[in-house]
XYZ file of C-alpha atoms in Angstrom:
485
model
C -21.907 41.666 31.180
C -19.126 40.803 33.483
C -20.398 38.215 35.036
C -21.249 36.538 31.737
C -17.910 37.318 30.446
C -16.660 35.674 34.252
C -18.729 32.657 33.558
C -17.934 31.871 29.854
C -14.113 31.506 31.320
C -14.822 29.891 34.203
C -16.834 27.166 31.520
C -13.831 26.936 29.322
C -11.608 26.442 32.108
C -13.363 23.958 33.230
C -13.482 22.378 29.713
C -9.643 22.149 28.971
C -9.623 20.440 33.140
C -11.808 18.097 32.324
C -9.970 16.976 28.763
C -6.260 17.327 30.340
C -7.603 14.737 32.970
C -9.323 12.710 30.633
C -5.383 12.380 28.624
C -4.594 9.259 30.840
C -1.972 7.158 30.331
C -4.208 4.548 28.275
C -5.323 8.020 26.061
C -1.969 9.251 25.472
C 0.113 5.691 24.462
C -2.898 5.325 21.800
C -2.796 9.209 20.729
C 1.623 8.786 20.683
C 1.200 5.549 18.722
C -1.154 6.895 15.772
C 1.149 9.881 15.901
C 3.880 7.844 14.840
C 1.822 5.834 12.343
C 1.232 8.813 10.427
C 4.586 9.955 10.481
C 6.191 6.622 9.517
C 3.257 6.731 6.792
C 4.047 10.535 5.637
C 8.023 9.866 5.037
C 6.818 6.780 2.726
C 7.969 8.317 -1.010
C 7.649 7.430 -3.955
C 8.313 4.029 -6.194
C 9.102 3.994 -9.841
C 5.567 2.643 -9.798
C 4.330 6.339 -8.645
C 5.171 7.951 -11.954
C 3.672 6.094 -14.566
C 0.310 6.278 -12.534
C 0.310 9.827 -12.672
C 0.684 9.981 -16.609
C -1.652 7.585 -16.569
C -4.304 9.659 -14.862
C -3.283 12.727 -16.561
C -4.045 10.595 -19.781
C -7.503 9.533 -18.041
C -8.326 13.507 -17.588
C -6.922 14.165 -21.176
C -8.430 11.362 -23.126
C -11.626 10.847 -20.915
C -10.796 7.083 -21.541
C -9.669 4.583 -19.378
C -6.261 2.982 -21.186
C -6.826 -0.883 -20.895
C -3.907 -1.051 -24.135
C -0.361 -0.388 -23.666
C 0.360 3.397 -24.441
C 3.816 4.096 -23.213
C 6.237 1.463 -24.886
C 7.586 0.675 -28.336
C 8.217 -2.846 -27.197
C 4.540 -4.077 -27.210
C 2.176 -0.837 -28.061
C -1.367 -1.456 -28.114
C -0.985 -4.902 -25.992
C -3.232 -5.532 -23.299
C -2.793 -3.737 -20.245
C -5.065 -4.978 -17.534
C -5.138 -1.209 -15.528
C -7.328 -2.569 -12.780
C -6.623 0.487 -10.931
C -7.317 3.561 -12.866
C -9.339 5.091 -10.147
C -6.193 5.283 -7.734
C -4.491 6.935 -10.910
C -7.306 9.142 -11.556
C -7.176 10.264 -7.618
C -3.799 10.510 -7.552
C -3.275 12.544 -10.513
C -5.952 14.689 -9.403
C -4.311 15.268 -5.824
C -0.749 16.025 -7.766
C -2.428 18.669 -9.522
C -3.661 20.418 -6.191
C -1.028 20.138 -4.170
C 2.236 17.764 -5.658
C 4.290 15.086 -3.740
C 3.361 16.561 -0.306
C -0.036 15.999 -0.550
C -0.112 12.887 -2.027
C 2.254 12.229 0.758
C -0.104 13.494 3.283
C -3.474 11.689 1.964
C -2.009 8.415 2.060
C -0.817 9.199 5.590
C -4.066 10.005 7.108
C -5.749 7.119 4.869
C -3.207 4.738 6.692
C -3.437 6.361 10.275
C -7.235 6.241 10.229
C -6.649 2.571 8.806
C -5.024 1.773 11.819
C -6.697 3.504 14.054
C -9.667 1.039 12.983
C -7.775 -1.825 13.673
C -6.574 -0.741 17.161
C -11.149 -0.278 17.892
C -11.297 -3.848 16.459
C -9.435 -4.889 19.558
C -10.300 -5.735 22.994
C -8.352 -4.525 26.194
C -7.174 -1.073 27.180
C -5.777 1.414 24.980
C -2.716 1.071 26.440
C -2.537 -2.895 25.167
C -3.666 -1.214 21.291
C -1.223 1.284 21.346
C 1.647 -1.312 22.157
C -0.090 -3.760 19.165
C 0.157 -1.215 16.780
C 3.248 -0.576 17.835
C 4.084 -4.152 17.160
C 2.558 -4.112 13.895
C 3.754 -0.958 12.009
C 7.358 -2.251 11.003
C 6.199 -4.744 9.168
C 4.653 -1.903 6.781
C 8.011 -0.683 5.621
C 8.150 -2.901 2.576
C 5.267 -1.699 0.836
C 4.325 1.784 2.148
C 4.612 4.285 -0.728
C 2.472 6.548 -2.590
C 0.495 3.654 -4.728
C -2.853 2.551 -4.972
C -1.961 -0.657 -2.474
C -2.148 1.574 -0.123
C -5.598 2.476 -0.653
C -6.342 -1.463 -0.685
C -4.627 -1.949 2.712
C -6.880 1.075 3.691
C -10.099 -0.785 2.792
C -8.691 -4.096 4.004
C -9.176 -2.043 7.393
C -12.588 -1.084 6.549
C -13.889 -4.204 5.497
C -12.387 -5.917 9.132
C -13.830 -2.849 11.393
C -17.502 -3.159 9.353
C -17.532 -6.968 10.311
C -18.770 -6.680 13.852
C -21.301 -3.608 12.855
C -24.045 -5.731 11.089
C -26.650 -3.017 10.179
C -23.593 -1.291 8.244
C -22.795 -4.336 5.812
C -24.933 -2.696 3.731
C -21.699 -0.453 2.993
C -19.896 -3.877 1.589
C -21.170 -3.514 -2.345
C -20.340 0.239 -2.973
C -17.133 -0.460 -0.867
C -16.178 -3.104 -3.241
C -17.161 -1.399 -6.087
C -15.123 1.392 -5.335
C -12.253 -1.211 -4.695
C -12.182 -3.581 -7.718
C -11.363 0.263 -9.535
C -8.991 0.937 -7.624
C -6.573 -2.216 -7.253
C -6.995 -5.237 -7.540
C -6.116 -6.138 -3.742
C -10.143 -5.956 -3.712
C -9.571 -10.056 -3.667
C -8.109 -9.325 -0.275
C -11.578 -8.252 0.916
C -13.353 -10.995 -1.220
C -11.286 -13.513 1.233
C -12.637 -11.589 4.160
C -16.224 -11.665 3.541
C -15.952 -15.518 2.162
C -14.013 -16.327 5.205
C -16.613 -14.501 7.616
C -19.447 -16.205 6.224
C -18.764 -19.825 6.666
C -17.520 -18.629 10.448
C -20.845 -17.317 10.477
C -22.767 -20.453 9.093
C -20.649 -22.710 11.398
C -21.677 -20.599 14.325
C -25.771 -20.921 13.142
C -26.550 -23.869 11.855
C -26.918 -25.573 15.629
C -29.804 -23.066 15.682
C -31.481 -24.101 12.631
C -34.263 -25.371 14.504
C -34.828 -22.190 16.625
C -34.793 -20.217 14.202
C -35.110 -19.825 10.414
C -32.430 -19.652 7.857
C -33.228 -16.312 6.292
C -33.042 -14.590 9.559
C -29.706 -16.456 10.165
C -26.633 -13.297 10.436
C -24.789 -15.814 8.065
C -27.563 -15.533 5.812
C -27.331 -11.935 5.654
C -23.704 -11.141 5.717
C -23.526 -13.937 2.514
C -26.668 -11.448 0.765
C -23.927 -8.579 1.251
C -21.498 -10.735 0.196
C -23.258 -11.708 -3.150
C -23.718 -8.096 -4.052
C -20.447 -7.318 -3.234
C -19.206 -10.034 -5.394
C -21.434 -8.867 -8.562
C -20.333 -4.919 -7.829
C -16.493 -6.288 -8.538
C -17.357 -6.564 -12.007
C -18.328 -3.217 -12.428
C -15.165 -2.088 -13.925
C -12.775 -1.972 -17.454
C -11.863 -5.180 -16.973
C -15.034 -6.494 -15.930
C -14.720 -10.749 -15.451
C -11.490 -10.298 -16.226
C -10.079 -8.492 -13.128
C -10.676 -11.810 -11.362
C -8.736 -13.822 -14.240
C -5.960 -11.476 -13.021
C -5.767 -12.040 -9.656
C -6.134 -15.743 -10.209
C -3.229 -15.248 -12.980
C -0.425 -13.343 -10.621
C -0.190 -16.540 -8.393
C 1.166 -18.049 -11.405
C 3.357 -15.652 -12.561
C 6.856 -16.270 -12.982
C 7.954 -13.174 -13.884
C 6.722 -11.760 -10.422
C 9.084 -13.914 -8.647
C 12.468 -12.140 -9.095
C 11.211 -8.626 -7.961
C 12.161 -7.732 -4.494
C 8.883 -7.610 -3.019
C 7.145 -10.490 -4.184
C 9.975 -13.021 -3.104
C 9.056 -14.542 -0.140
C 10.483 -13.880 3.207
C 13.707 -15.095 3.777
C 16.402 -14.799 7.033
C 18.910 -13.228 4.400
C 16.341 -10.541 3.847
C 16.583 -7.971 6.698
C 12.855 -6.850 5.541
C 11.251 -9.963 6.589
C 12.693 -9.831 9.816
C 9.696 -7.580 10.874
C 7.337 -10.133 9.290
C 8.917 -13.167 11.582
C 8.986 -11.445 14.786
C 4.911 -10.296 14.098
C 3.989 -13.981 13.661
C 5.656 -15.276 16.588
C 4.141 -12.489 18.690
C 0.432 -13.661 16.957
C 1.139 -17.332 17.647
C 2.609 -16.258 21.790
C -1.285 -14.431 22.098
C -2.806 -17.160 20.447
C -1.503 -19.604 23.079
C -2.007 -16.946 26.171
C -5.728 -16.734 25.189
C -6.587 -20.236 23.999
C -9.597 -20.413 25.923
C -11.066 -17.424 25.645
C -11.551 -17.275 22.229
C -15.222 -17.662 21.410
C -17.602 -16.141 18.833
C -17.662 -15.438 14.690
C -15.067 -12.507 15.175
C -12.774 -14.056 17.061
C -12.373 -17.103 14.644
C -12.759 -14.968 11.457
C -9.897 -13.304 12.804
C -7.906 -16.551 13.619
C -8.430 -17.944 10.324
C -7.677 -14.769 8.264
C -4.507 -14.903 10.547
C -3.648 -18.392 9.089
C -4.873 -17.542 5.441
C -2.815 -14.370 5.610
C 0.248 -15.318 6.902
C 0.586 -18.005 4.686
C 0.294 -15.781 1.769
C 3.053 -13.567 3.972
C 5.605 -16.505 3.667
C 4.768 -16.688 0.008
C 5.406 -12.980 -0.913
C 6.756 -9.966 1.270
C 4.347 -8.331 -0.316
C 1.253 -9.713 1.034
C 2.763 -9.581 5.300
C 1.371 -5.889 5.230
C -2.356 -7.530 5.223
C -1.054 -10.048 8.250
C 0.604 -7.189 10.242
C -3.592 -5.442 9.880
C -5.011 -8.638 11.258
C -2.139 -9.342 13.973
C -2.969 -5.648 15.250
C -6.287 -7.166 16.860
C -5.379 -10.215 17.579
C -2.459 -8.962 19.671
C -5.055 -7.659 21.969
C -6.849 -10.712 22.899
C -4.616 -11.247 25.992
C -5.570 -8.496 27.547
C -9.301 -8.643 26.895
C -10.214 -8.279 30.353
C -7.980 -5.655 31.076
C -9.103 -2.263 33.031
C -8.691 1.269 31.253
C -7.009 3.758 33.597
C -8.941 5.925 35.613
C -9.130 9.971 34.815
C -6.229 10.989 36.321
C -5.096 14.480 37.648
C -5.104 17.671 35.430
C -1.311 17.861 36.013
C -0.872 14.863 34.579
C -3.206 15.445 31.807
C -0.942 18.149 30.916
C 2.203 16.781 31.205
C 0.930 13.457 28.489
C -0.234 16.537 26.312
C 3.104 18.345 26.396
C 4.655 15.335 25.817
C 1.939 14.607 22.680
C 2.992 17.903 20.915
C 6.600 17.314 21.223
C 6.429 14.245 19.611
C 3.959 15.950 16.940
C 6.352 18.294 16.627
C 9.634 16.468 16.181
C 7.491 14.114 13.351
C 6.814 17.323 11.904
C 10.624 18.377 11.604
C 11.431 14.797 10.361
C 8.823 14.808 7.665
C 10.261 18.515 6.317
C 13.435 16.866 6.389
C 12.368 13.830 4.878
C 10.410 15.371 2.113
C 13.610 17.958 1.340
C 15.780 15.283 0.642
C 13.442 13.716 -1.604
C 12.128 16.960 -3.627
C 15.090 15.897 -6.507
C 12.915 14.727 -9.364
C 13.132 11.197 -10.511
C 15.697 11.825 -13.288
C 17.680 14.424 -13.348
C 17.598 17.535 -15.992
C 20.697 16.595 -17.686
C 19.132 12.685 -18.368
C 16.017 14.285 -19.399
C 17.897 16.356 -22.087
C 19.828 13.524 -23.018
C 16.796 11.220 -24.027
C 15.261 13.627 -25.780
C 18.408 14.271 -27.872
C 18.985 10.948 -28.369
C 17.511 9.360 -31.130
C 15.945 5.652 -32.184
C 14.903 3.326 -30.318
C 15.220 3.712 -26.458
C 16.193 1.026 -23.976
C 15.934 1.681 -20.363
C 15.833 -0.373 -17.623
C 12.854 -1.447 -15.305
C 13.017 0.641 -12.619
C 13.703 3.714 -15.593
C 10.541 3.125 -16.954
C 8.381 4.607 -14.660
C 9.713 8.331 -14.188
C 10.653 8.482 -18.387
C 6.564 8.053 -18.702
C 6.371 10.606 -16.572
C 9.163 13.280 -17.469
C 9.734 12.521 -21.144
C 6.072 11.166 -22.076
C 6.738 11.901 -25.761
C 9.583 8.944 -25.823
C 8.162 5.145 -25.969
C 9.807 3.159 -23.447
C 11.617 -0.175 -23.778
C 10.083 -1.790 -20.327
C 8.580 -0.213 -17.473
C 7.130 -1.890 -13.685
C 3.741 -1.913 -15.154
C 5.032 -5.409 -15.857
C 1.579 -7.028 -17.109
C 2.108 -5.481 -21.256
C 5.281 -7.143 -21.136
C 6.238 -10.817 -22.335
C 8.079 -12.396 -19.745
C 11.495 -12.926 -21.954
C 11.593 -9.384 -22.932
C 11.548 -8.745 -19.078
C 14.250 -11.275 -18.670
C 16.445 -10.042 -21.307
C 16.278 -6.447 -20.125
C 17.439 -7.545 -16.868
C 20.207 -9.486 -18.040
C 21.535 -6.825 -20.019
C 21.134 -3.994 -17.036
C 22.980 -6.780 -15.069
C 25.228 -8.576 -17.177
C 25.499 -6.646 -20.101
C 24.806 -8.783 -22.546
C 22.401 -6.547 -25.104
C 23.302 -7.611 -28.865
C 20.427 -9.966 -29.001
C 18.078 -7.991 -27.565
C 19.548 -4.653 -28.910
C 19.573 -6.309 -32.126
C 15.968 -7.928 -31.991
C 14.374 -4.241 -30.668
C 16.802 -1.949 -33.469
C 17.854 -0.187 -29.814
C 20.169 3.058 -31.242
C 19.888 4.821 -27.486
C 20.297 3.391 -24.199
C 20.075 4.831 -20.506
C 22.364 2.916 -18.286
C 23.194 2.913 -14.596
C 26.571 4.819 -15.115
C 29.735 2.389 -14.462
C 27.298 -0.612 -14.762
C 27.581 -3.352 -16.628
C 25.817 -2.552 -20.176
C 27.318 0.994 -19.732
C 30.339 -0.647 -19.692
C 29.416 -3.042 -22.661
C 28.542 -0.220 -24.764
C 31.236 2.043 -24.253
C 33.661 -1.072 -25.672
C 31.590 -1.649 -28.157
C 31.550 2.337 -29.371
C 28.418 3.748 -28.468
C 29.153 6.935 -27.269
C 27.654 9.040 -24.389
C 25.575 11.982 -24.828
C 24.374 12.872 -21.543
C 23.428 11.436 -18.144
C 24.656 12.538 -14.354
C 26.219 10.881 -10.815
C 23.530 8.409 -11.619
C 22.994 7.512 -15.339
C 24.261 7.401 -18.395
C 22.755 8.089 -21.685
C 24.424 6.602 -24.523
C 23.965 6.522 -28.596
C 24.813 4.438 -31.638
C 25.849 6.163 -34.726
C 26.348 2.797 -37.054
C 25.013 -0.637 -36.740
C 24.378 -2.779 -33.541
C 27.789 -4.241 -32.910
């Protein structure tokens, strides 16, 4: 008994030797990096965007209908609301439920870590060359990273890139993409993908056309999956028009004067991220110009291109690039050797070093999330707007958490955006910024307004005698007792 008892420790000593010198250098810098990733991803919050999702899903579990008309304002009710991504709402309600913010919080983390974890594999060299591109890629996240269903598009961005290589998995591609196109509507962001992939793929063939025949081509086959991924994108509320959409929001005017759709700019510390990422793409393009060979390697290249030019259209669109510069970063160190196993004492030391940086991103997500646990609006606005009566104006950013805290008031405009006529968006915003309302107050019969307090059209309104009933530090809520001045 003893000697079993002897043995079984002497085994699992020998286990936990064997790991700590398998923790090399190459090991830990990957294992540190992805531990950072998640904790950059876990301190994300939440965008006004966040709330009107979850009443949306909570409406999706209530109803058992998928809203494709506008329930929420008094502006435009019952216009056409293209929801391409109820599923995300659906989820994310569903995940609020269980366990709130934090777990939302946490989800999306892992979703993003394992994300990028995907895209450091898709690389070449040693770990210690994908730790440092990942590295180099993750601040050019910060724009965008929040709890919202893009994040579950840059998530199967990844998927679709890492599946690319693994040809007896493209069979994956059509429920993928069906799964997508519900989701968000970043599903085009695959579409370019597999499009792009397959005519790298046909190039690379068709000098073999006479060796071998086109059906057993790999073009030929990664188009079939491409085909059914295509038709599995209309499986959805929206059906053709999800794609009418997407073509649509290129065109869109109205997109242009929110922050994160303008494109990058040197008087927009955001996009300084974005800048430094290309250059570093275009320096490993350069170091590596002759190695590059094969369909990955140019699918890569030319989503690089493709993607970065849709990054100097829209801030938005450089999280995609900063996914396909992680690889691509690599290439330069493609023939690069992995360390070694190393000693057990150094093994240890890169795992006490692992937890304290676990531990320390634990701290700064409690802290994080503590400072954030205020809800949207306070209590005192809440009680406010529901006291208030009439017609409600509030601004854009507004919108979101009043669907969510006060779902029994219509709202005036919200960051859904697509319900909304473009002038009613304008006007809104000029009277948040300028305070110029009578028109639109006039036009809309507003009788209550919530205001950034000391802003413009609180100022506006307090000449003109509306009086305040309620707000906070932040807002004010303010009522009109006669006719629109």
């Amino acid at each position: 008994m003893q000697a079993r008892v002897a043995l079984k420790h002497i085994a699992t000593l020998r286990f936990w030797q064997a790991a700590l010198a398998a923790l090399t250098l190459d090991r830990f810098l990957l294992l540190a990096a992805l531990v950072l990733v998640f904790v950059a991803a876990a301190i994300m919050g939440v965008q006004s965007d966040t709330w009107w999702q979850l009443r949306a899903g909570e409406m999706i579990v209530r109803t058992g209908r998928i809203p494709i008309t506008d329930p929420f304002s008094s502006t435009v009710p019952g216009g056409y609301w293209p929801n391409h991504e109820w599923l995300a709402e659906l989820l994310f309600y569903a995940g609020y439920s269980l366990g709130g913010l934090p777990l939302l919080y946490l989800v999306c983390a892992a979703l993003t870590t394992v994300a990028w974890y995907g895209m450091a594999q898709l690389g070449e060299g040693p770990w210690r060359a994908r730790a440092l591109a990942l590295l180099a890629g993750l601040p050019s996240q910060s724009v965008i990273w929040s709890v919202r269903p893009h994040m579950i598009s840059l998530a199967l961005t990844a998927a679709t890139l890492v599946l690319l290589p693994r040809r007896r998995l493209h069979w994956l591609y059509p429920p993928l993409f069906l799964l997508w196109a519900n989701a968000h509507a970043g599903v085009a962001f695959g579409g370019v993908i597999l499009v792009v992939a397959c005519l790298v793929a046909l190039v690379h063939d068709l000098p073999q056309w006479r060796a071998q025949p086109w059906h057993a081509w790999p073009s030929t086959r990664l188009a079939l999956a491409t085909l059914l991924s295509a038709l599995a994108t209309l499986i959805n509320p929206l059906g053709l028009g999800l794609w009418r959409y997407v073509l649509a929001s290129f065109g869109d005017t109205t997109r242009t004067y929110m922050s994160e759709w303008q494109p990058p700019s040197l008087d927009l510390p955001a996009s300084y991220p974005f800048f430094v990422l290309v250059g570093l793409c275009a320096v490993a393009l350069l170091a590596a110009w002759r190695s590059w060979y094969g369909p990955r390697d140019w699918t890569l290249i030319v989503l690089a291109l493709l993607f970065g030019l849709l990054g100097f259209r829209s801030i938005r669109h450089t999280a995609v690039f900063g996914l396909v510069a992680v690889p691509l970063l690599t290439r330069p160190f493609r023939g690069g050797a992995p360390m070694p196993a190393g000693q057990v004492r150094q093994g240890a030391l890169n795992a006490a070093l692992l937890l304290l940086l676990a531990g320390g991103g634990t701290l700064l997500i409690g802290r994080q999330w503590a400072s954030t646990a205020a809800p949207a609006l306070s209590g005192q606005v809440v009680a406010a707007v529901r006291r208030c009566e009439g017609v409600l104006y509030n601004t854009y950013d507004a919108g979101g958490p009043l669907i969510w805290l006060v779902p029994e008031r219509p709202v005036f405009v919200d960051n859904r955006q697509d319900p909304y006529p473009a002038a009613l968006l304008f006007a809104a915003v000029i009277a948040e910024q300028r305070g110029e309302y009578r028109e639109l107050f006039a036009a809309y019969q507003v009788r209550c307004a919530l205001a950034p307090l000391g802003g413009p059209l609180d100022t506006a309104l307090r000449r003109s005698g509306w009086r305040m009933v309620g707000g906070d530090e932040r807002f004010a809520v303010l009522a009109l007792d006669g006719t629109i001045p």
